[in-house]
Short mmCIF file of C-alpha atoms and ligand atoms in Angstrom, two decimals:
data_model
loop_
_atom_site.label_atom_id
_atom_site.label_comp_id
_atom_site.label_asym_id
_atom_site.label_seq_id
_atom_site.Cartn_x
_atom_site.Cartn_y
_atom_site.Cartn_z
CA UNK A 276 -3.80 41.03 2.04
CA UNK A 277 -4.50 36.93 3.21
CA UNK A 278 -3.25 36.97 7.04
CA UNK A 279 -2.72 33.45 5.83
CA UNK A 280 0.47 31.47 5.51
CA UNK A 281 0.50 30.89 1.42
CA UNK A 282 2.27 28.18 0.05
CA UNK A 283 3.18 27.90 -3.75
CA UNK A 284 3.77 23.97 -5.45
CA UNK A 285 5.54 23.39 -8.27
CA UNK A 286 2.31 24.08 -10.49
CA UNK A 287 1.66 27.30 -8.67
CA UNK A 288 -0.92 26.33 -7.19
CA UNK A 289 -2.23 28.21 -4.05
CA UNK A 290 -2.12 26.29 -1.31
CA UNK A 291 -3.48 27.56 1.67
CA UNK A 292 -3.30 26.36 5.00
CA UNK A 293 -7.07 24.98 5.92
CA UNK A 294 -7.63 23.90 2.16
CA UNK A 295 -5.14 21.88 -0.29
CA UNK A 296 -6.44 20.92 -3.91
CA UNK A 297 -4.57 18.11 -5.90
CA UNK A 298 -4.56 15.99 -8.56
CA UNK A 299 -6.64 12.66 -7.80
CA UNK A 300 -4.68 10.17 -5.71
CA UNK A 301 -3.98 6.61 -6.78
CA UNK A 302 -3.45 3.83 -4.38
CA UNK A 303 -0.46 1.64 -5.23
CA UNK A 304 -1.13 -1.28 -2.60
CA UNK A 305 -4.82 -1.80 -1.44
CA UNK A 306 -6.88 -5.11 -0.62
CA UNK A 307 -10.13 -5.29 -2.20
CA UNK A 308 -11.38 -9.18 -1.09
CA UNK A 309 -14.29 -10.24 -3.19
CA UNK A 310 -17.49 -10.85 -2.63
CA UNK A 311 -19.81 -9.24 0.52
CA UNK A 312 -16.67 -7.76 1.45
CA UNK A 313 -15.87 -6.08 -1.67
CA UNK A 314 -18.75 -4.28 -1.97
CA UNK A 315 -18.24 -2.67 1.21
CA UNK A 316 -14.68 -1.82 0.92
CA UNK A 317 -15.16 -0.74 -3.27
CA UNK A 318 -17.00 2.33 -2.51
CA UNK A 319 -14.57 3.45 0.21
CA UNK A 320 -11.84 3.40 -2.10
CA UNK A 321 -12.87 5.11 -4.86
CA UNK A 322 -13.72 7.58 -2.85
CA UNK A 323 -11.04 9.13 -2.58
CA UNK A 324 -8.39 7.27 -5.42
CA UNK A 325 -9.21 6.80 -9.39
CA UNK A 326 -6.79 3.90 -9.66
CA UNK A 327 -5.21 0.75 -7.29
CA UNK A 328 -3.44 -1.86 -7.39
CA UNK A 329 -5.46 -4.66 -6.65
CA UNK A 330 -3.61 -7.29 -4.53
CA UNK A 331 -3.95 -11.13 -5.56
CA UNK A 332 -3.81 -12.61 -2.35
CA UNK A 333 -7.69 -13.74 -2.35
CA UNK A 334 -8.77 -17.09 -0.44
CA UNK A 335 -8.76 -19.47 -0.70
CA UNK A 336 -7.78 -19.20 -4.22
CA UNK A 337 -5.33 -15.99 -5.15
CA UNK A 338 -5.32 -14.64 -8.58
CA UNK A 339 -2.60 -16.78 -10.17
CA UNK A 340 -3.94 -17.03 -14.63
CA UNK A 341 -4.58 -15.08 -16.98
CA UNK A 342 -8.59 -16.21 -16.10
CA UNK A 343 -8.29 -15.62 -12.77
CA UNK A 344 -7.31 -11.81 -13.69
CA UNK A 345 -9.96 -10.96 -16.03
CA UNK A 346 -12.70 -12.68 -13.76
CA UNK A 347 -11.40 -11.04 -10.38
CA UNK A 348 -11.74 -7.53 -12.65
CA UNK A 349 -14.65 -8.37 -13.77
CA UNK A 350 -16.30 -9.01 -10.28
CA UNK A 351 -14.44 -5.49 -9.44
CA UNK A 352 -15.94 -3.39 -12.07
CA UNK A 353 -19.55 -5.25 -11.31
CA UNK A 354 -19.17 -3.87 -8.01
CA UNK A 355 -18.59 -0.44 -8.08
CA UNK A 356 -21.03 1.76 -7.38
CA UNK A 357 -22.98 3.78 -10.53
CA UNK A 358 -21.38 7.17 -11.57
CA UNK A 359 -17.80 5.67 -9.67
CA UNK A 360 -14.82 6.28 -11.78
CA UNK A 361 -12.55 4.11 -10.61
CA UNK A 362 -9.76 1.82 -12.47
CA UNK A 363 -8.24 -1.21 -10.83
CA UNK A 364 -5.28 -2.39 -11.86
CA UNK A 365 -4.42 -6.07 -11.74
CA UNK A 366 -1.75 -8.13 -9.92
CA UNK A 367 -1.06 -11.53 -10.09
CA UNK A 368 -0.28 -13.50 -7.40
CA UNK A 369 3.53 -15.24 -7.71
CA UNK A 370 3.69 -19.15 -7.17
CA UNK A 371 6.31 -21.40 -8.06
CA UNK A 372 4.80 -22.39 -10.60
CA UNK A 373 3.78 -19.25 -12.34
CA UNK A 374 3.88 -19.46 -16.23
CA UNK A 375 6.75 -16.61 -17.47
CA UNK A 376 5.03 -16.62 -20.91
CA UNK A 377 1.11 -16.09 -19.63
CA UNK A 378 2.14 -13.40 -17.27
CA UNK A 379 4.21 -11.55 -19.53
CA UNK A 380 1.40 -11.72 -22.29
CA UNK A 381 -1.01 -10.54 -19.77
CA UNK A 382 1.15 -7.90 -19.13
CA UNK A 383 1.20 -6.64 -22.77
CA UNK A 384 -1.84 -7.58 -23.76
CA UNK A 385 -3.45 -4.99 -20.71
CA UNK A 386 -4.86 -7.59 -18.60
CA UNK A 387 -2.35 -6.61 -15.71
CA UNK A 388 -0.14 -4.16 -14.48
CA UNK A 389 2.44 -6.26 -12.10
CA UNK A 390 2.92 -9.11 -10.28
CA UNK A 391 2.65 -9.31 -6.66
CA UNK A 392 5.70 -11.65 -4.85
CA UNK A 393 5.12 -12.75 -1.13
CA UNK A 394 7.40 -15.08 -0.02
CA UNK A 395 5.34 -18.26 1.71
CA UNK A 396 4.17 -17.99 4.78
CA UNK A 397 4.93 -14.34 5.28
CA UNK A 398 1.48 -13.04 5.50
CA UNK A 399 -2.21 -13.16 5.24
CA UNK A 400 -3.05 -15.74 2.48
CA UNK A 401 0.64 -16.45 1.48
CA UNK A 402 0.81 -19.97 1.37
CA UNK A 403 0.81 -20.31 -2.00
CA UNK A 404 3.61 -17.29 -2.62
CA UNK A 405 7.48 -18.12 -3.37
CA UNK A 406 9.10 -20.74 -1.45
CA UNK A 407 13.01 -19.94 -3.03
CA UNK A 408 13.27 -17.09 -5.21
CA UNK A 409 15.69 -18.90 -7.93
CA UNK A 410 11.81 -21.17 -8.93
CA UNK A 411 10.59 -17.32 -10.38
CA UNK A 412 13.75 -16.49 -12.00
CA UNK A 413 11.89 -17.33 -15.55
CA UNK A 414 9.02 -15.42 -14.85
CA UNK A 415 11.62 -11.84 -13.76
CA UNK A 416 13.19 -12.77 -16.61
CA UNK A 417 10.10 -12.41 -18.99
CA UNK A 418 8.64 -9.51 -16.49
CA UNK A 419 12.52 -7.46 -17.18
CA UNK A 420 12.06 -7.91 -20.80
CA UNK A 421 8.91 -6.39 -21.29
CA UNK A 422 8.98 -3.73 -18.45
CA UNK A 423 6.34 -5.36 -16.18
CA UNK A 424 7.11 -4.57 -12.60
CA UNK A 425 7.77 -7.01 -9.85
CA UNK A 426 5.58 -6.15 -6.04
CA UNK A 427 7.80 -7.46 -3.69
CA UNK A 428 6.30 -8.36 0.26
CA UNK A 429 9.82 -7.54 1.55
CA UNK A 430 10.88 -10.12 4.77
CA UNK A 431 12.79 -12.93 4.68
CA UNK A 432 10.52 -15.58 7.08
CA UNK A 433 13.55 -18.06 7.91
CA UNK A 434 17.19 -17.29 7.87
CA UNK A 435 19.49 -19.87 5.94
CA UNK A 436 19.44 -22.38 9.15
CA UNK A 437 15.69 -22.80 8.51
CA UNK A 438 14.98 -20.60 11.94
CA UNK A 439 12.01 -18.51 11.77
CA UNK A 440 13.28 -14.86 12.09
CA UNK A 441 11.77 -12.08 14.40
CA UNK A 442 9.39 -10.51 12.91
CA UNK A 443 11.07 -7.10 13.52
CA UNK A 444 14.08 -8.22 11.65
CA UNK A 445 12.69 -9.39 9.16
CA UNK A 446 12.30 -6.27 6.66
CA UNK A 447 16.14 -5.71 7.26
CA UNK A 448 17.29 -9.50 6.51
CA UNK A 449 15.85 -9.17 2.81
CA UNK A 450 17.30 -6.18 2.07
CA UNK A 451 20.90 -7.46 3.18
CA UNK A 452 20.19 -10.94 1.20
CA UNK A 453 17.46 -11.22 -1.38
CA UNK A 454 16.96 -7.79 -2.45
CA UNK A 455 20.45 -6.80 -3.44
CA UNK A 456 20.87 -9.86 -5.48
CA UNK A 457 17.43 -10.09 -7.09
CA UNK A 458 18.46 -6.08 -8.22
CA UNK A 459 22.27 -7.27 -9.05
CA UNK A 460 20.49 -10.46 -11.39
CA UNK A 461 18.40 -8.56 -13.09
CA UNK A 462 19.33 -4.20 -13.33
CA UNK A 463 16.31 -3.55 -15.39
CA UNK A 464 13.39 -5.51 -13.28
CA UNK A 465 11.00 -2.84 -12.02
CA UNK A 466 10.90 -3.34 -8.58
CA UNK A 467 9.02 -2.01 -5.68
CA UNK A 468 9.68 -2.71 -2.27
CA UNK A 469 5.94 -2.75 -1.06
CA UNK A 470 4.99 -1.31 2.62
CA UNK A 471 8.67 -0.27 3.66
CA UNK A 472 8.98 0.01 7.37
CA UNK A 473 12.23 0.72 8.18
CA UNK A 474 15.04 3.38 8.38
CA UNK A 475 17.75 0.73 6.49
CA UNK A 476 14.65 0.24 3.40
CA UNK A 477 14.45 4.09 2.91
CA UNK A 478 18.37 3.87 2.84
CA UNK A 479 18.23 1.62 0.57
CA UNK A 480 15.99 3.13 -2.14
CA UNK A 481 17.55 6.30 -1.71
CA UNK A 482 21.21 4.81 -2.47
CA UNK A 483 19.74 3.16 -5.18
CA UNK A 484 18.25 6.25 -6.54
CA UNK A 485 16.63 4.26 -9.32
CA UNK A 486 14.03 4.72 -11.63
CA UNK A 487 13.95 0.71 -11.45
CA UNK A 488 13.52 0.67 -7.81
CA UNK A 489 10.42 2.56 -5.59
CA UNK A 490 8.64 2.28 -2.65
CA UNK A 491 5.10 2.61 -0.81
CA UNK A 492 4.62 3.69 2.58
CA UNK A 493 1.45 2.67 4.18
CA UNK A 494 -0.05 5.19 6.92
CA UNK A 495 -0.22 3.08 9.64
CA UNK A 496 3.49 3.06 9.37
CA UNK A 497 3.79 6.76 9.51
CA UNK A 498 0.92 7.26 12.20
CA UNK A 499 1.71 4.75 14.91
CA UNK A 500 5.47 3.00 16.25
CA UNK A 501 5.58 0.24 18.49
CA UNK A 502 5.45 2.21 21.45
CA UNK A 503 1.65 3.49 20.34
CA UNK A 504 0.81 -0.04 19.60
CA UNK A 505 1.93 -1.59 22.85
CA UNK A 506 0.03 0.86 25.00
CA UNK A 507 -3.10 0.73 22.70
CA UNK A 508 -6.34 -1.03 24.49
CA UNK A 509 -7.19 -3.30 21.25
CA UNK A 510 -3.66 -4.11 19.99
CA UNK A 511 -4.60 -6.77 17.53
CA UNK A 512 -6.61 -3.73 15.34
CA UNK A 513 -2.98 -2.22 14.90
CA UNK A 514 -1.26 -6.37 13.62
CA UNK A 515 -0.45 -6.13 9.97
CA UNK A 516 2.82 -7.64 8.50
CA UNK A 517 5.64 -6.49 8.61
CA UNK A 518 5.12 -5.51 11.93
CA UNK A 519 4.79 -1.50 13.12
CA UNK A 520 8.40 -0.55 13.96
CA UNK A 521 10.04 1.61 16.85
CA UNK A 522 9.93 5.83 16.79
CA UNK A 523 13.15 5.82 15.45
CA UNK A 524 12.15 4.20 12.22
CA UNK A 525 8.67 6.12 12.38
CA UNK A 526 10.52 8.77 11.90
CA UNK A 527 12.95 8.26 8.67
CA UNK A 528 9.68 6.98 7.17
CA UNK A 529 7.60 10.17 8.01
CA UNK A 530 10.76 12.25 6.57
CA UNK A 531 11.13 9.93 3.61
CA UNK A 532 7.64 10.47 2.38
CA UNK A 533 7.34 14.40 2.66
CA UNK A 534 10.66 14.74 1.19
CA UNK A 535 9.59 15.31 -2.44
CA UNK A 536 11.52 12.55 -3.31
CA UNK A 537 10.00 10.85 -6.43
CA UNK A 538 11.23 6.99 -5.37
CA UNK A 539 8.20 6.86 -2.59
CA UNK A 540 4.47 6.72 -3.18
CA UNK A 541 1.39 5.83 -1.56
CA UNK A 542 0.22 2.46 -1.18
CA UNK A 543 -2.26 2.22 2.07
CA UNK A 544 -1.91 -1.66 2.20
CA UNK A 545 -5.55 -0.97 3.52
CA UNK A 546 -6.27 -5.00 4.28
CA UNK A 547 -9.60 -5.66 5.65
CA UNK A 548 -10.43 -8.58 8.11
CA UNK A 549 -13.72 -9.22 9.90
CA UNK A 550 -13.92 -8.07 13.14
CA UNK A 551 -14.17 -11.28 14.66
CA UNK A 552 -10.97 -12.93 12.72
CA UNK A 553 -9.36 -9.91 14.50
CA UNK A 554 -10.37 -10.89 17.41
CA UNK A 555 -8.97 -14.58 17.46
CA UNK A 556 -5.45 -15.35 18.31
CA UNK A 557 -3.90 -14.70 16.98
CA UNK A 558 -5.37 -11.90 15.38
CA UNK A 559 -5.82 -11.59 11.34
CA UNK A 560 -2.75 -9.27 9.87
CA UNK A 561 -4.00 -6.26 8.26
CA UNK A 562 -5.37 -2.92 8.82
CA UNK A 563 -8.35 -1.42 7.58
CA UNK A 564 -7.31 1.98 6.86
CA UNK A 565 -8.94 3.17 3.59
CA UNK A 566 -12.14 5.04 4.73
CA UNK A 567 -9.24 7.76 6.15
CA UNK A 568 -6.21 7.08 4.93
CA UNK A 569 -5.97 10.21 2.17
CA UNK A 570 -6.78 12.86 5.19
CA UNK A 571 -4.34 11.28 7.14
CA UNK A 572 -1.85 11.54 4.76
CA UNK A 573 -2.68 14.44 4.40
CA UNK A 574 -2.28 15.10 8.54
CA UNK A 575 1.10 13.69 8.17
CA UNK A 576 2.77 15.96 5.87
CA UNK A 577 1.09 19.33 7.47
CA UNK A 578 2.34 18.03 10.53
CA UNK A 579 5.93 17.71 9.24
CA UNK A 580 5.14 21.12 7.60
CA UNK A 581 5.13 19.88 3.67
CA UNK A 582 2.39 20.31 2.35
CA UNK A 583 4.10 21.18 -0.39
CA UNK A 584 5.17 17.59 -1.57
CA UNK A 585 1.80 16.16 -0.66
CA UNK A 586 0.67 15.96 -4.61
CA UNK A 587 4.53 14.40 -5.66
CA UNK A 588 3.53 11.50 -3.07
CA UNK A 589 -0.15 10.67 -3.82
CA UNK A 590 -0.58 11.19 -7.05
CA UNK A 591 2.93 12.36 -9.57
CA UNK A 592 5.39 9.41 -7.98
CA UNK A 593 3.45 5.87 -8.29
CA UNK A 594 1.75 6.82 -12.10
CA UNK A 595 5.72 8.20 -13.02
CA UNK A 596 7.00 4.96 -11.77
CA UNK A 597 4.43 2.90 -13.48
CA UNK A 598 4.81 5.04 -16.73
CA UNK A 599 1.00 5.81 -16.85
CA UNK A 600 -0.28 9.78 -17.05
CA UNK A 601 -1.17 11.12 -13.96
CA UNK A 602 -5.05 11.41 -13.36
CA UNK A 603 -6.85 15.02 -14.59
CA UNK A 604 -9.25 15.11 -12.29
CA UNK A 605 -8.21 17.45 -8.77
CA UNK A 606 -9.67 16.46 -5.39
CA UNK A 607 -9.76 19.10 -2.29
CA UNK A 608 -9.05 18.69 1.21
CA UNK A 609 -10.58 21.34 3.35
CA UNK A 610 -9.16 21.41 7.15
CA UNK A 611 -12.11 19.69 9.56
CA UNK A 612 -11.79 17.20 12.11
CA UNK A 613 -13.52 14.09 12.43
CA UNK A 614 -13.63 10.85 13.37
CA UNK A 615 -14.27 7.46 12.54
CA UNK A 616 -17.47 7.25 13.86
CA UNK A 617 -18.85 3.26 13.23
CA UNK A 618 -17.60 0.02 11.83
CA UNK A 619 -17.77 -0.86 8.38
CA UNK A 620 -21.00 -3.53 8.17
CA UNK A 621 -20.52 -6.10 5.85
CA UNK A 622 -23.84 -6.94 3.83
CA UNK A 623 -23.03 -11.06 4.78
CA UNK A 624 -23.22 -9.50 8.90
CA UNK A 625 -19.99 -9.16 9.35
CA UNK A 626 -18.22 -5.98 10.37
CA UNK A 627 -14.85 -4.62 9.57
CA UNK A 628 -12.95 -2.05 11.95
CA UNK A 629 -11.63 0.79 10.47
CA UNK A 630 -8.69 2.68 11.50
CA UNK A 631 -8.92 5.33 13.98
CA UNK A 632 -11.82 3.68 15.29
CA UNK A 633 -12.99 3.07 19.06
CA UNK A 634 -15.34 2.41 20.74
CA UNK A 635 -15.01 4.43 23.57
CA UNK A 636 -15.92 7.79 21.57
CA UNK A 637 -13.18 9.93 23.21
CA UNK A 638 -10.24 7.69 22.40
CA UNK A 639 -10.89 8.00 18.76
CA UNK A 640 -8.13 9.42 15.98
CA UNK A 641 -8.65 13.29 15.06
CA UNK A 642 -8.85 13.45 11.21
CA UNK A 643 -7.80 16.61 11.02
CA UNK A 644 -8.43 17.04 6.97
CA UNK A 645 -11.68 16.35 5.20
CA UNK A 646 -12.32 15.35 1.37
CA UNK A 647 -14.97 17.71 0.19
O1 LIG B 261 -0.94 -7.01 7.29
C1 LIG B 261 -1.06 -7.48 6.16
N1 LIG B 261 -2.26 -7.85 5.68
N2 LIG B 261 0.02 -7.63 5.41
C2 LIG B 261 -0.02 -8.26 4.24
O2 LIG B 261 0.99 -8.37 3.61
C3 LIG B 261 -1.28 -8.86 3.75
C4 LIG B 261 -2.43 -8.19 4.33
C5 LIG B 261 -3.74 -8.94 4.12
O3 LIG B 261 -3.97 -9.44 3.04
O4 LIG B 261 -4.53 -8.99 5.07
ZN1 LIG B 262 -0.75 -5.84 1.24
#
């Protein structure tokens, strides 16, 4: 008899405690760039996902037509290494100006799989997103009618005076203004509420218990809280938008995730930056977490003891909410530690800082899990 704890999911698979197999992940939120950088972060990805959505937010130029789409793909799939199998799915990038007819048509005729909404200014290469949500209200209404979801970057920058708003209220501001009454205007949108980072946005996808409304969780969010941040040596590596939030919130997104509840899935929001843009100040916004984000994953829902609902989260929820099959293929995660041992290099020279990463060797994240 195994002296082994043995754990049963719902498709009876064993699971035991230093090895977990599962269907191939998908990543619902990742950055890809384009060019040098591309190439570098491409590999790292598929890795360990067969499918991501590919944010829009290039620069200069985001992926706004039709053209842009099928190019930017193009320059994906010309990228990847040989023998990768590895789908990206398309975004485009919201403006005001969007056309609702060429988006929806791209939508049906399998150019893209959703558009991506940041409101301007929020972000990293947002100054071309959504300066008042009523200018878009074509384009949802196109997007409802033929079941194309809606990515929303969920913070309100300014409140209705015009005043910029703190950046850790912001999350909570659009969920008490725009969110309710983009949902309320149009029932049958699918929405998700990208990166959610707070105890009030898990509240609010659970009482909406929709099939029209999910969320991704990024790890970052469920790894580090403010506190972690504040005492870390290199604090800009840990700046992404929205903002890493206090324990408290850590913690309903940590329980959120592992719950088995089919409204969250994984979306790293992996965003990489050179090293020396994170080094300015201010610092870039983004983390570059895809070269371990799977194991640590994977770390956080031993270490809330649910394994279990690891498989609903990476790989059953996003495909379910997107209405694709999940993927065939199953992936294994064998119980080693490691860490990050280098940065990325970039083949233009620069560098790009993964997650987990120090310098100083002996401050560097434990991986616990390893993708064989
Ligand atoms: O931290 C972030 N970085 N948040 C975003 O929304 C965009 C991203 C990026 O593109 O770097
Ligand atoms: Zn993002």
């Amino acid at each position: 008899m195994s002296i082994l704890p043995i754990l049963r999911n719902a498709s009876d698979r064993i699971l035991e405690m230093d090895s977990i197999t599962i269907r191939k992940p998908d990543d619902w939120h990742t950055h890809l760039r384009d060019g040098a950088m591309l190439e570098a972060v491409l590999p790292l990805t598929a890795r360990a996902f067969r499918r991501a959505i590919v944010m829009p937010n290039l620069a200069p130029n985001p992926v706004v037509t039709t053209e842009d789409v099928i190019q930017y793909r193009e320059r994906i799939l010309k990228a990847l290494p040989q023998n990768a199998n590895f789908t990206p799915l398309m975004t485009y990038y919201l403006t005001d100006n969007s056309s609702a007819e060429e988006i929806a048509k791209g939508f049906t005729d399998g150019h893209a799989t959703a558009v991506k909404m940041y409101p301007a200014g929020a972000t990293t290469n947002s100054t071309h997103g959504v300066t008042n949500i009523q200018n878009v209200y074509k384009v949802f209404e196109a997007m409802q009618k033929v079941g194309m979801p809606i990515l929303l970057h969920g913070e309100s920058l300014k409140d209705l005076n015009g005043n910029v708003i703190d950046p850790y209220d912001r999350e909570k501001v659009f969920l008490d203004t725009t969110l309710p009454k983009l949902r309320s205007d149009f029932p049958e949108l699918k929405i998700v509420l990208e990166h959610a980072t707070t105890k009030d946005a898990i509240q609010f996808v659970q009482d909406a218990n929709s099939n029209f409304l999910g969320s991704t969780i990024t790890i970052h969010h469920l790894v580090e809280n403010k506190s972690v941040v504040e005492k870390s040596s290199a604090p800009q590596y840990h700046h992404c938008m929205p903002v890493i939030k206090s324990e408290e919130n850590q913690k309903a997104l940590r329980e959120a995730v592992t719950s088995g509840s089919p409204h969250f899935f994984l979306g790293t929001d992996s965003a990489p930056h050179p090293t020396t843009s994170k080094e300015k100040d201010p610092p870039a916004a983004g983390i570059f977490s895809i070269p371990s984000a799977l194991e640590l994953y994977t770390q956080v829902f031993e270490e809330m003891g649910k394994l279990e609902n690891l498989e609903a989260f990476t790989s059953l929820n996003g495909p379910r909410f997107y209405g694709l099959q999940p993927n065939d293929k199953m992936i294994t995660l064998t119980k080693s530690p490691w860490t990050i041992a280098s940065d990325v290099s970039v083949s233009n020279g620069d560098s790009i800082r993964p997650f987990g990463f120090d310098d100083d060797a002996t401050k560097r994240l434990v991986i616990n899990w390893k993708l064989s």
